[in-house]
Tab-separated table of C-alpha atoms in Angstrom:
chain	number	residue	atom	x	y	z
A	118	UNK	CA	112.375	120.710	128.591
A	119	UNK	CA	110.664	119.002	131.527
A	120	UNK	CA	110.513	115.193	131.841
A	121	UNK	CA	107.191	114.174	133.090
A	122	UNK	CA	107.096	110.264	132.828
A	123	UNK	CA	109.697	107.677	131.608
A	124	UNK	CA	109.231	103.858	131.156
A	125	UNK	CA	112.102	101.612	130.124
A	126	UNK	CA	112.225	97.759	129.405
A	127	UNK	CA	115.211	95.840	128.463
A	128	UNK	CA	117.519	98.816	128.596
A	129	UNK	CA	120.449	98.893	130.985
A	130	UNK	CA	119.192	97.049	134.073
A	131	UNK	CA	115.625	98.154	133.746
A	132	UNK	CA	112.804	95.746	133.083
A	133	UNK	CA	109.257	97.192	132.991
A	134	UNK	CA	110.408	100.151	134.814
A	135	UNK	CA	108.246	103.343	135.494
A	136	UNK	CA	109.036	106.691	137.133
A	137	UNK	CA	106.923	109.747	137.216
A	138	UNK	CA	107.897	113.357	137.842
A	139	UNK	CA	104.514	114.848	138.558
A	140	UNK	CA	102.848	115.632	141.810
A	141	UNK	CA	99.167	115.995	142.366
A	142	UNK	CA	98.897	118.228	145.346
A	143	UNK	CA	99.937	122.016	145.491
A	144	UNK	CA	102.302	122.579	148.197
A	145	UNK	CA	101.556	125.666	150.349
A	146	UNK	CA	104.864	127.938	151.104
A	147	UNK	CA	107.067	125.247	149.205
A	148	UNK	CA	110.775	126.077	149.528
A	149	UNK	CA	111.078	125.366	145.636
A	150	UNK	CA	109.401	128.203	143.614
A	151	UNK	CA	107.775	127.470	140.217
A	152	UNK	CA	106.952	123.916	140.255
A	153	UNK	CA	104.428	124.337	137.606
A	154	UNK	CA	104.215	125.629	134.176
A	155	UNK	CA	104.191	129.371	134.028
A	156	UNK	CA	100.332	130.608	133.875
A	157	UNK	CA	99.232	127.020	134.162
A	158	UNK	CA	99.392	126.242	138.019
A	159	UNK	CA	97.613	122.958	137.838
A	160	UNK	CA	100.286	121.396	135.432
A	161	UNK	CA	102.582	120.553	138.200
A	162	UNK	CA	106.009	118.947	137.817
A	163	UNK	CA	108.894	117.950	140.140
A	164	UNK	CA	111.449	120.721	139.498
A	165	UNK	CA	113.960	118.994	141.914
A	166	UNK	CA	114.514	115.239	141.900
A	167	UNK	CA	116.767	113.786	144.608
A	168	UNK	CA	117.389	110.313	143.619
A	169	UNK	CA	118.637	108.022	146.429
A	170	UNK	CA	119.086	104.237	146.701
A	171	UNK	CA	121.531	101.548	147.411
A	172	UNK	CA	124.563	100.686	145.056
A	173	UNK	CA	123.565	99.191	141.671
A	174	UNK	CA	119.855	100.454	142.190
A	175	UNK	CA	119.866	102.358	138.936
A	176	UNK	CA	120.673	105.987	139.816
A	177	UNK	CA	123.619	106.283	137.204
A	178	UNK	CA	121.991	104.092	134.717
A	179	UNK	CA	118.744	106.065	134.813
A	180	UNK	CA	120.936	109.176	133.854
A	181	UNK	CA	122.574	107.198	131.017
A	182	UNK	CA	119.179	105.927	129.652
A	183	UNK	CA	117.784	109.348	129.732
A	184	UNK	CA	120.735	110.997	127.936
A	185	UNK	CA	120.562	108.199	125.309
A	186	UNK	CA	116.981	108.867	124.626
A	187	UNK	CA	117.703	112.558	124.417
A	188	UNK	CA	120.485	111.963	121.850
A	189	UNK	CA	117.827	109.812	119.953
A	190	UNK	CA	115.145	112.498	119.904
A	191	UNK	CA	117.348	115.370	119.262
A	192	UNK	CA	120.392	114.163	117.426
A	193	UNK	CA	118.894	111.167	115.865
A	194	UNK	CA	121.668	108.960	117.304
A	195	UNK	CA	120.716	105.257	117.691
A	196	UNK	CA	123.959	103.527	118.408
A	197	UNK	CA	123.891	104.394	122.297
A	198	UNK	CA	120.306	102.865	122.695
A	199	UNK	CA	121.339	99.707	120.696
A	200	UNK	CA	124.343	99.247	122.956
A	201	UNK	CA	122.147	99.835	126.019
A	202	UNK	CA	119.835	96.742	125.308
A	203	UNK	CA	120.344	94.272	128.062
A	204	UNK	CA	119.130	91.041	126.396
A	205	UNK	CA	120.054	91.364	122.835
A	206	UNK	CA	117.534	88.388	122.016
A	207	UNK	CA	114.512	90.456	123.199
A	208	UNK	CA	112.946	93.629	122.095
A	209	UNK	CA	113.577	96.670	124.190
A	210	UNK	CA	111.406	99.819	124.421
A	211	UNK	CA	111.076	103.190	126.024
A	212	UNK	CA	108.276	105.763	126.391
A	213	UNK	CA	108.905	109.299	127.627
A	214	UNK	CA	106.441	112.116	128.285
A	215	UNK	CA	107.972	115.642	128.077
A	216	UNK	CA	106.991	119.261	127.971
A	217	UNK	CA	108.543	121.710	125.375
A	218	UNK	CA	107.202	125.100	124.379
A	219	UNK	CA	103.812	124.662	126.062
A	220	UNK	CA	103.084	121.315	124.445
A	221	UNK	CA	103.064	117.754	125.968
A	222	UNK	CA	104.798	115.157	123.933
A	223	UNK	CA	104.905	111.479	124.140
A	224	UNK	CA	107.577	109.383	122.360
A	225	UNK	CA	107.111	105.635	122.247
A	226	UNK	CA	109.847	103.607	120.791
A	227	UNK	CA	110.247	99.817	120.212
A	228	UNK	CA	113.676	98.472	119.232
A	229	UNK	CA	113.253	95.207	117.516
A	230	UNK	CA	115.648	92.411	118.370
A	231	UNK	CA	117.374	90.730	115.244
A	232	UNK	CA	116.720	93.590	112.810
A	233	UNK	CA	119.818	94.838	111.035
A	234	UNK	CA	118.341	97.848	109.133
A	235	UNK	CA	117.873	100.891	111.257
A	236	UNK	CA	114.661	102.036	109.741
A	237	UNK	CA	112.974	98.582	110.553
A	238	UNK	CA	114.832	98.126	113.844
A	239	UNK	CA	113.361	101.453	115.319
A	240	UNK	CA	109.461	101.709	115.533
A	241	UNK	CA	108.660	105.080	116.702
A	242	UNK	CA	105.330	106.852	117.499
A	243	UNK	CA	105.101	110.558	118.652
A	244	UNK	CA	102.111	112.213	120.033
A	245	UNK	CA	101.395	115.633	121.147
A	246	UNK	CA	98.791	117.621	123.080
A	247	UNK	CA	98.442	121.471	123.739
A	248	UNK	CA	98.405	122.225	127.251
A	249	UNK	CA	95.301	124.272	128.266
A	250	UNK	CA	95.542	126.962	130.932
A	251	UNK	CA	93.510	124.737	133.524
A	252	UNK	CA	95.071	121.380	132.476
A	253	UNK	CA	96.970	119.221	134.895
A	254	UNK	CA	99.489	116.579	133.638
A	255	UNK	CA	96.965	113.926	134.296
A	256	UNK	CA	94.238	115.536	132.391
A	257	UNK	CA	96.490	116.532	129.424
A	258	UNK	CA	97.714	112.931	129.137
A	259	UNK	CA	94.150	111.978	128.210
A	260	UNK	CA	94.545	114.128	125.093
A	261	UNK	CA	97.606	112.578	123.782
A	262	UNK	CA	95.962	111.183	120.694
A	263	UNK	CA	97.317	113.297	117.991
A	264	UNK	CA	100.290	111.954	116.070
A	265	UNK	CA	103.068	114.244	115.171
A	266	UNK	CA	103.475	112.694	111.646
A	267	UNK	CA	101.533	110.547	109.336
A	268	UNK	CA	101.822	106.581	109.439
A	269	UNK	CA	103.898	106.588	106.089
A	270	UNK	CA	106.587	108.819	107.862
A	271	UNK	CA	109.930	107.214	108.782
A	272	UNK	CA	111.036	107.493	112.239
A	273	UNK	CA	113.785	110.000	111.035
A	274	UNK	CA	110.978	112.203	109.764
A	275	UNK	CA	109.027	111.828	112.897
A	276	UNK	CA	112.246	112.859	114.963
A	277	UNK	CA	112.629	115.842	112.561
A	278	UNK	CA	109.120	117.086	113.589
A	279	UNK	CA	109.926	117.175	117.246
A	280	UNK	CA	111.194	120.390	118.882
A	281	UNK	CA	114.818	120.476	119.740
A	282	UNK	CA	115.863	121.110	123.443
A	283	UNK	CA	119.007	120.959	125.450
A	284	UNK	CA	120.424	119.219	128.513
A	285	UNK	CA	123.365	119.046	130.727
A	286	UNK	CA	124.278	115.809	132.349
A	287	UNK	CA	127.314	115.184	134.646
A	288	UNK	CA	127.806	111.473	134.534
A	289	UNK	CA	130.863	109.384	134.532
A	290	UNK	CA	133.890	110.614	132.644
A	291	UNK	CA	133.883	107.342	130.404
A	292	UNK	CA	130.274	108.058	129.307
A	293	UNK	CA	129.739	110.361	126.285
A	294	UNK	CA	126.898	112.509	125.349
A	295	UNK	CA	126.394	114.479	128.615
A	296	UNK	CA	126.148	117.903	126.754
A	297	UNK	CA	123.508	119.496	124.443
A	298	UNK	CA	123.487	123.052	125.378
A	299	UNK	CA	123.565	126.572	123.758
A	300	UNK	CA	126.882	127.412	125.618
A	301	UNK	CA	128.817	125.007	127.819
A	302	UNK	CA	131.770	127.249	128.704
A	303	UNK	CA	132.598	127.582	132.292
A	304	UNK	CA	132.232	130.710	134.250
A	305	UNK	CA	135.675	131.733	135.665
A	306	UNK	CA	134.093	133.447	138.828
A	307	UNK	CA	131.960	130.469	139.478
A	308	UNK	CA	134.983	128.097	138.875
A	309	UNK	CA	137.008	130.059	141.334
A	310	UNK	CA	134.493	130.382	144.050
A	311	UNK	CA	133.646	126.576	143.979
A	312	UNK	CA	137.365	125.393	143.795
A	313	UNK	CA	138.449	127.715	146.571
A	314	UNK	CA	135.560	126.548	148.738
A	315	UNK	CA	136.787	122.822	148.160
A	316	UNK	CA	140.452	123.566	148.487
A	317	UNK	CA	141.955	126.477	150.557
A	318	UNK	CA	145.345	126.194	148.802
A	319	UNK	CA	144.059	127.541	145.537
A	320	UNK	CA	145.149	130.883	145.022
A	321	UNK	CA	143.434	131.942	141.819
A	322	UNK	CA	141.553	130.686	138.746
A	323	UNK	CA	142.389	132.775	135.541
A	324	UNK	CA	140.979	132.323	132.035
A	325	UNK	CA	143.419	131.482	129.305
A	326	UNK	CA	142.312	133.861	126.541
A	327	UNK	CA	144.307	132.405	123.712
A	328	UNK	CA	142.456	128.783	124.216
A	329	UNK	CA	138.727	128.487	124.162
A	330	UNK	CA	137.091	127.488	127.448
A	331	UNK	CA	140.560	126.873	129.260
A	332	UNK	CA	141.714	128.121	132.568
A	333	UNK	CA	144.834	127.772	134.748
A	334	UNK	CA	144.341	126.953	138.494
A	335	UNK	CA	147.305	128.331	140.479
A	336	UNK	CA	148.525	127.170	143.834
A	337	UNK	CA	151.405	128.026	145.829
A	338	UNK	CA	153.888	125.751	144.234
A	339	UNK	CA	152.339	124.589	141.002
A	340	UNK	CA	149.600	125.328	138.402
A	341	UNK	CA	147.070	123.125	136.649
A	342	UNK	CA	145.538	123.850	133.222
A	343	UNK	CA	141.953	122.577	132.441
A	344	UNK	CA	140.320	122.747	129.160
A	345	UNK	CA	136.448	121.837	128.541
A	346	UNK	CA	136.514	120.776	132.213
A	347	UNK	CA	139.166	118.249	132.091
A	348	UNK	CA	142.898	118.545	133.321
A	349	UNK	CA	145.343	118.784	130.369
A	350	UNK	CA	148.439	119.006	132.608
A	351	UNK	CA	149.756	116.750	135.310
A	352	UNK	CA	147.110	117.141	137.892
A	353	UNK	CA	147.962	117.591	141.551
A	354	UNK	CA	144.349	118.386	142.514
A	355	UNK	CA	142.408	116.402	145.126
A	356	UNK	CA	139.604	114.015	143.921
A	357	UNK	CA	137.060	116.557	145.485
A	358	UNK	CA	138.594	119.516	143.765
A	359	UNK	CA	138.501	117.697	140.522
A	360	UNK	CA	134.798	117.045	140.983
A	361	UNK	CA	134.557	120.736	141.768
A	362	UNK	CA	135.400	121.480	138.208
A	363	UNK	CA	132.505	119.459	136.908
A	364	UNK	CA	130.173	120.947	139.678
A	365	UNK	CA	131.118	124.513	138.881
A	366	UNK	CA	130.359	124.025	135.082
A	367	UNK	CA	126.847	122.753	136.141
A	368	UNK	CA	126.122	125.671	138.513
A	369	UNK	CA	127.171	128.106	135.679
A	370	UNK	CA	124.951	126.260	133.194
A	371	UNK	CA	122.091	126.321	135.640
A	372	UNK	CA	122.642	130.043	136.323
A	373	UNK	CA	122.634	130.912	132.676
A	374	UNK	CA	119.900	128.427	131.768
A	375	UNK	CA	121.980	127.053	129.006
A	376	UNK	CA	119.862	123.883	129.093
A	377	UNK	CA	116.446	122.748	130.464
A	378	UNK	CA	117.426	119.416	132.039
A	379	UNK	CA	120.320	118.800	134.432
A	380	UNK	CA	121.491	115.640	136.017
A	381	UNK	CA	124.273	115.523	138.603
A	382	UNK	CA	125.214	112.094	139.366
A	383	UNK	CA	127.232	111.468	142.562
A	384	UNK	CA	129.878	114.224	142.216
A	385	UNK	CA	130.141	114.634	145.908
A	386	UNK	CA	131.827	111.231	146.922
A	387	UNK	CA	134.921	113.226	147.917
A	388	UNK	CA	133.242	116.309	149.186
A	389	UNK	CA	132.185	117.220	152.803
A	390	UNK	CA	128.313	116.735	153.379
A	391	UNK	CA	127.785	120.380	154.332
A	392	UNK	CA	129.448	121.449	151.185
A	393	UNK	CA	127.348	119.236	149.244
A	394	UNK	CA	124.061	120.680	150.849
A	395	UNK	CA	125.389	124.171	150.322
A	396	UNK	CA	125.970	123.528	146.631
A	397	UNK	CA	122.670	121.606	146.073
A	398	UNK	CA	121.028	124.716	147.606
A	399	UNK	CA	122.627	126.995	145.213
A	400	UNK	CA	121.678	124.763	142.294
A	401	UNK	CA	117.937	124.803	143.351
A	402	UNK	CA	117.946	128.470	143.795
A	403	UNK	CA	119.446	129.077	140.526
A	404	UNK	CA	116.796	127.028	138.713
A	405	UNK	CA	114.685	128.967	136.138
A	406	UNK	CA	110.997	128.179	135.165
A	407	UNK	CA	110.743	125.060	133.097
A	408	UNK	CA	114.136	123.847	134.456
A	409	UNK	CA	114.571	120.445	136.085
A	410	UNK	CA	117.264	119.024	138.250
A	411	UNK	CA	118.157	115.319	138.860
A	412	UNK	CA	120.635	114.857	141.719
A	413	UNK	CA	121.769	111.490	142.944
A	414	UNK	CA	123.349	111.075	146.351
A	415	UNK	CA	124.079	108.689	149.340
A	416	UNK	CA	124.243	111.541	151.714
A	417	UNK	CA	121.420	110.969	154.311
A	418	UNK	CA	121.931	114.714	155.668
A	419	UNK	CA	120.125	115.782	152.210
A	420	UNK	CA	116.949	114.397	153.879
A	421	UNK	CA	117.011	117.137	156.481
A	422	UNK	CA	117.004	119.933	154.031
A	423	UNK	CA	113.933	121.931	153.744
A	424	UNK	CA	112.591	120.319	150.675
A	425	UNK	CA	109.107	118.965	149.871
A	426	UNK	CA	108.893	115.192	150.354
A	427	UNK	CA	107.925	114.689	146.696
A	428	UNK	CA	111.328	116.126	145.665
A	429	UNK	CA	112.777	112.680	146.749
A	430	UNK	CA	112.594	109.306	145.000
A	431	UNK	CA	114.198	106.121	146.021
A	432	UNK	CA	115.394	103.394	143.778
A	433	UNK	CA	115.659	99.844	144.750
A	434	UNK	CA	116.307	96.535	143.042
A	435	UNK	CA	114.532	93.575	144.301
A	436	UNK	CA	114.863	91.828	141.861
A	437	UNK	CA	114.101	94.392	139.356
A	438	UNK	CA	114.642	98.251	139.706
A	439	UNK	CA	111.696	100.060	140.838
A	440	UNK	CA	110.998	103.509	141.954
A	441	UNK	CA	109.616	104.469	145.489
A	442	UNK	CA	107.748	107.611	146.066
A	443	UNK	CA	108.016	108.721	149.921
A	444	UNK	CA	104.815	110.943	149.548
A	445	UNK	CA	102.916	107.574	149.155
A	446	UNK	CA	103.847	106.630	152.605
A	447	UNK	CA	104.318	109.798	154.487
A	448	UNK	CA	100.825	111.409	154.818
A	449	UNK	CA	101.314	113.580	157.932
A	450	UNK	CA	104.130	115.641	159.477
A	451	UNK	CA	104.370	113.048	162.224
A	452	UNK	CA	107.376	111.167	160.678
A	453	UNK	CA	110.334	113.048	159.329
A	454	UNK	CA	111.771	111.750	155.974
A	455	UNK	CA	115.152	111.128	157.527
A	456	UNK	CA	113.636	108.893	160.193
A	457	UNK	CA	111.598	107.167	157.653
A	458	UNK	CA	114.636	106.079	155.702
A	459	UNK	CA	116.527	105.378	158.901
A	460	UNK	CA	113.820	102.973	159.887
A	461	UNK	CA	113.570	101.485	156.350
A	462	UNK	CA	110.033	102.452	155.833
A	463	UNK	CA	110.585	102.387	152.019
A	464	UNK	CA	112.374	98.844	152.194
A	465	UNK	CA	115.369	100.515	150.419
A	466	UNK	CA	118.227	99.861	152.902
A	467	UNK	CA	121.193	98.146	151.239
A	468	UNK	CA	121.282	94.270	151.718
A	469	UNK	CA	123.901	93.491	154.383
A	470	UNK	CA	123.572	89.703	154.397
A	471	UNK	CA	126.511	89.085	152.222
A	472	UNK	CA	128.754	90.915	154.484
A	473	UNK	CA	127.300	88.952	157.355
A	474	UNK	CA	128.575	85.822	155.483
A	475	UNK	CA	131.902	87.491	155.108
A	476	UNK	CA	131.971	88.034	158.738
A	477	UNK	CA	131.274	84.481	159.597
A	478	UNK	CA	134.142	83.318	157.206
A	479	UNK	CA	136.554	85.546	158.893
A	480	UNK	CA	135.273	84.445	162.369
A	481	UNK	CA	135.923	80.921	161.435
A	482	UNK	CA	139.448	81.636	160.108
A	483	UNK	CA	140.349	83.165	163.504
């Protein structure tokens, strides 16, 4: 499953928001292999999406909105989308273009304010277009005029006609619905390697055969049991090591291609920047054809990795959230992405004015 375009209005903090995941120009000798559909090299998509931006710029909310939409399209769940509406007195909407099984789909949904009955509250249209050998995303969009179901069909019947797909999202612990994969079990060897890289005191990681998807992490003086990626005994693991459990599960999922779409949201806050870069490289190299990774970070060192400029998207809120694409600004190799961000070429630097006000107050008190 590949997301090509997403539009959100009145969901979370998004208003008339648009973000696109295609790129028009072929990259020679790119460090990322297969950023196009197999046998259809003109149909290019951003296989790796590094999302950066200040606090409250929408990085986490974007992942939440996407997983809510996925749960709606695949599981026919409506509750999360209803809860995500920002202004309950106004209509909300989304539009998503995605590729599955060689076909481009567009789902457009209006969520009507004030309606109680679900079948009336959700107004859905779904279009499809076969992707020809020479099609690009831009040319295929023009063919999106065939509806997947007739006008009399309910939105549940339209959803039933859509293909099913999987995802693996690592968002906050309090946000449900991050998985819909064929097999979400952890790989014990990957779990051991990742955890030992993050914590040299870990002696071993062993699978508990009697309990499904459970492991014991052994340190010199104590052990910690985890099940389904969460500690179920008193945890003496560091914050970085606990994040490592989530990271290891995602690496295993990517390597086994359990899902098509992956979203790793700021799981490296307590992890050294060099380890973050190394793990991101492993994730990228493990991606299969028609896989897509979304990775949010505040780590400026990621900008110095050998990645195409189009792999980065910056989110900023001023006053509404918008996506900024660095390839629209950097046309030549005379300016590095790192220096462009450092010099605020994209106008995405966090606003420090309030902190300056605090400094003035503290100065007056002294």
